[in-house]
Amino acid sequence: MSMDVTFLGTGAAYPSPTRGASAVVFRCEGECWLFDCGEGTQTQLMKSQLKAGRITKIFITHLHGDHFFGLPGLLCTISLQSGSVVTKQPIEIYGPVGLRDFIWRTMELSHTELVFPYVVHELVPTEDQCPTEVLKESSHVDKATESPPSPKEGQGRTILLDSEENSYLLVDDEQFVVKAFRLFHRIPSFGFSVVEKKRPGKLNAQKLKDLGVPPGPAYGKLKNGISVVLENGITISPQDVLKKPIVGRKICILGDCSGVVGDGGVKLCFEADLLIHEATLDDTQMDKAKEHGHSTPQMAATFAKMCQAKRLVLTHFSQRYKPVALAREGETDGIAELKKQAESVLDLQEVTLAEDFMVIGIPIKK
């Protein structure tokens, strides 16, 4: 089963000619999930090999403009491109409290009528995710659920923190479990963990032969976890002929932050196959980064090391850091320096610098 992530925007604060605003697409078997949707995301999608109409879920890390100002336009474009075709399954949107009201009011004021239904699920932050005075100023967003629903808006969930797990359960279907965890930023921010569920191991051809199981429908049943009864009356259970289950892959995407809140982040990101972490400024500007609720390569790498992540990808760079292809040799604020700073923490384990339209595949575990 193919799985990859595509970076549509890797810049901080605003889109520029060299870096788009924050947006990452997770793709598995043709289905696309979008993480953050900064201004210009729909244009970036058109320049990529991805199709906006394939997006079925959208996750917003926090309500700063460079992470969600592109959402209304994207929804409108998907609607226009859909023509008169009505999508049966709604697009599910996850994000902090206040997101539902933002989408509803944007659709209302622009007199937009989407041809597809959508559902907004809101995560309720805790008081320790941002400066106290900021949370008080934002307290009015709790009234968002009182807004009249759009004709196309389904009834979304209000998701509270599971204090025992220290996380938010967002999705639990046949293939994936998606959970959110708390981050500290200037406003409440979240990270997301996408975990592929274990898949049955391959059939052991030799055992099937030794047990006298005839090729055909019986193989399919055993592969799907169903016992079969042979003509001689002997029952063959799946565990008799299946190899060990294949462990699922794990991708973790963090929003803007200067650190995690509680231990939920470390637990959910432990041994992640791919950890995507912001690194807005280089290590020499760590005090400034923390003051604005952001991270540096050293901070990102320290978290990755704590989680024993297998691969760290840095993103959300200040627009001063040009992509490698455009960076001039010897520049003091060159992007290559951020890579060195992170790798020094990870004992020279290779770190990837995200660039717009970069695609990273996550191979199946053996």
mmCIF file of N, CA, C and O in Angstrom, residues 1 30-31 43 55 66 76 116 239 243 264 303 314 354:
data_model
loop_
_atom_site.group_PDB
_atom_site.id
_atom_site.type_symbol
_atom_site.label_atom_id
_atom_site.label_comp_id
_atom_site.label_asym_id
_atom_site.label_seq_id
_atom_site.Cartn_x
_atom_site.Cartn_y
_atom_site.Cartn_z
ATOM 1 N N MET A 1 0.847 -1.191 0.000
ATOM 2 C CA MET A 1 0.000 0.000 0.000
ATOM 3 C C MET A 1 0.884 1.242 0.000
ATOM 4 O O MET A 1 1.644 1.469 0.933
ATOM 5 N N GLY A 30 -4.542 6.757 -2.899
ATOM 6 C CA GLY A 30 -5.362 7.702 -3.644
ATOM 7 C C GLY A 30 -6.150 8.687 -2.803
ATOM 8 O O GLY A 30 -6.582 9.722 -3.288
ATOM 9 N N GLU A 31 -6.375 8.377 -1.529
ATOM 10 C CA GLU A 31 -7.097 9.295 -0.647
ATOM 11 C C GLU A 31 -6.124 10.319 -0.083
ATOM 12 O O GLU A 31 -5.005 9.986 0.300
ATOM 13 N N THR A 43 -3.553 27.049 -5.171
ATOM 14 C CA THR A 43 -2.660 27.270 -6.309
ATOM 15 C C THR A 43 -1.512 26.263 -6.283
ATOM 16 O O THR A 43 -1.111 25.720 -7.324
ATOM 17 N N ILE A 55 -9.323 15.259 -1.726
ATOM 18 C CA ILE A 55 -9.178 15.549 -0.290
ATOM 19 C C ILE A 55 -10.455 15.168 0.447
ATOM 20 O O ILE A 55 -11.548 15.625 0.107
ATOM 21 N N ASP A 66 -1.506 32.061 8.436
ATOM 22 C CA ASP A 66 -0.651 31.339 7.498
ATOM 23 C C ASP A 66 -0.876 29.837 7.541
ATOM 24 O O ASP A 66 -0.213 29.084 6.819
ATOM 25 N N CYS A 76 -14.297 26.368 -1.872
ATOM 26 C CA CYS A 76 -15.071 26.908 -2.993
ATOM 27 C C CYS A 76 -14.599 26.325 -4.322
ATOM 28 O O CYS A 76 -15.415 25.981 -5.181
ATOM 29 N N PHE A 116 -21.064 20.030 -1.887
ATOM 30 C CA PHE A 116 -20.790 18.862 -1.051
ATOM 31 C C PHE A 116 -20.999 19.227 0.423
ATOM 32 O O PHE A 116 -20.853 20.377 0.822
ATOM 33 N N GLN A 239 -4.391 -18.028 12.540
ATOM 34 C CA GLN A 239 -3.087 -17.995 13.217
ATOM 35 C C GLN A 239 -2.230 -19.224 12.909
ATOM 36 O O GLN A 239 -1.009 -19.223 13.122
ATOM 37 N N LYS A 243 1.738 -15.486 8.793
ATOM 38 C CA LYS A 243 2.974 -15.010 9.393
ATOM 39 C C LYS A 243 2.655 -13.843 10.324
ATOM 40 O O LYS A 243 1.507 -13.422 10.427
ATOM 41 N N GLY A 264 1.776 13.798 26.140
ATOM 42 C CA GLY A 264 1.032 13.212 25.026
ATOM 43 C C GLY A 264 1.812 13.205 23.728
ATOM 44 O O GLY A 264 1.781 12.245 22.967
ATOM 45 N N PHE A 303 13.470 17.183 20.384
ATOM 46 C CA PHE A 303 12.193 16.471 20.510
ATOM 47 C C PHE A 303 12.227 15.169 19.716
ATOM 48 O O PHE A 303 11.782 14.124 20.184
ATOM 49 N N LEU A 314 12.385 19.094 8.726
ATOM 50 C CA LEU A 314 12.165 20.453 9.206
ATOM 51 C C LEU A 314 11.382 21.245 8.161
ATOM 52 O O LEU A 314 11.594 21.093 6.955
ATOM 53 N N ALA A 354 12.519 20.500 4.286
ATOM 54 C CA ALA A 354 11.370 20.455 3.375
ATOM 55 C C ALA A 354 11.425 21.600 2.372
ATOM 56 O O ALA A 354 11.847 22.714 2.697
#
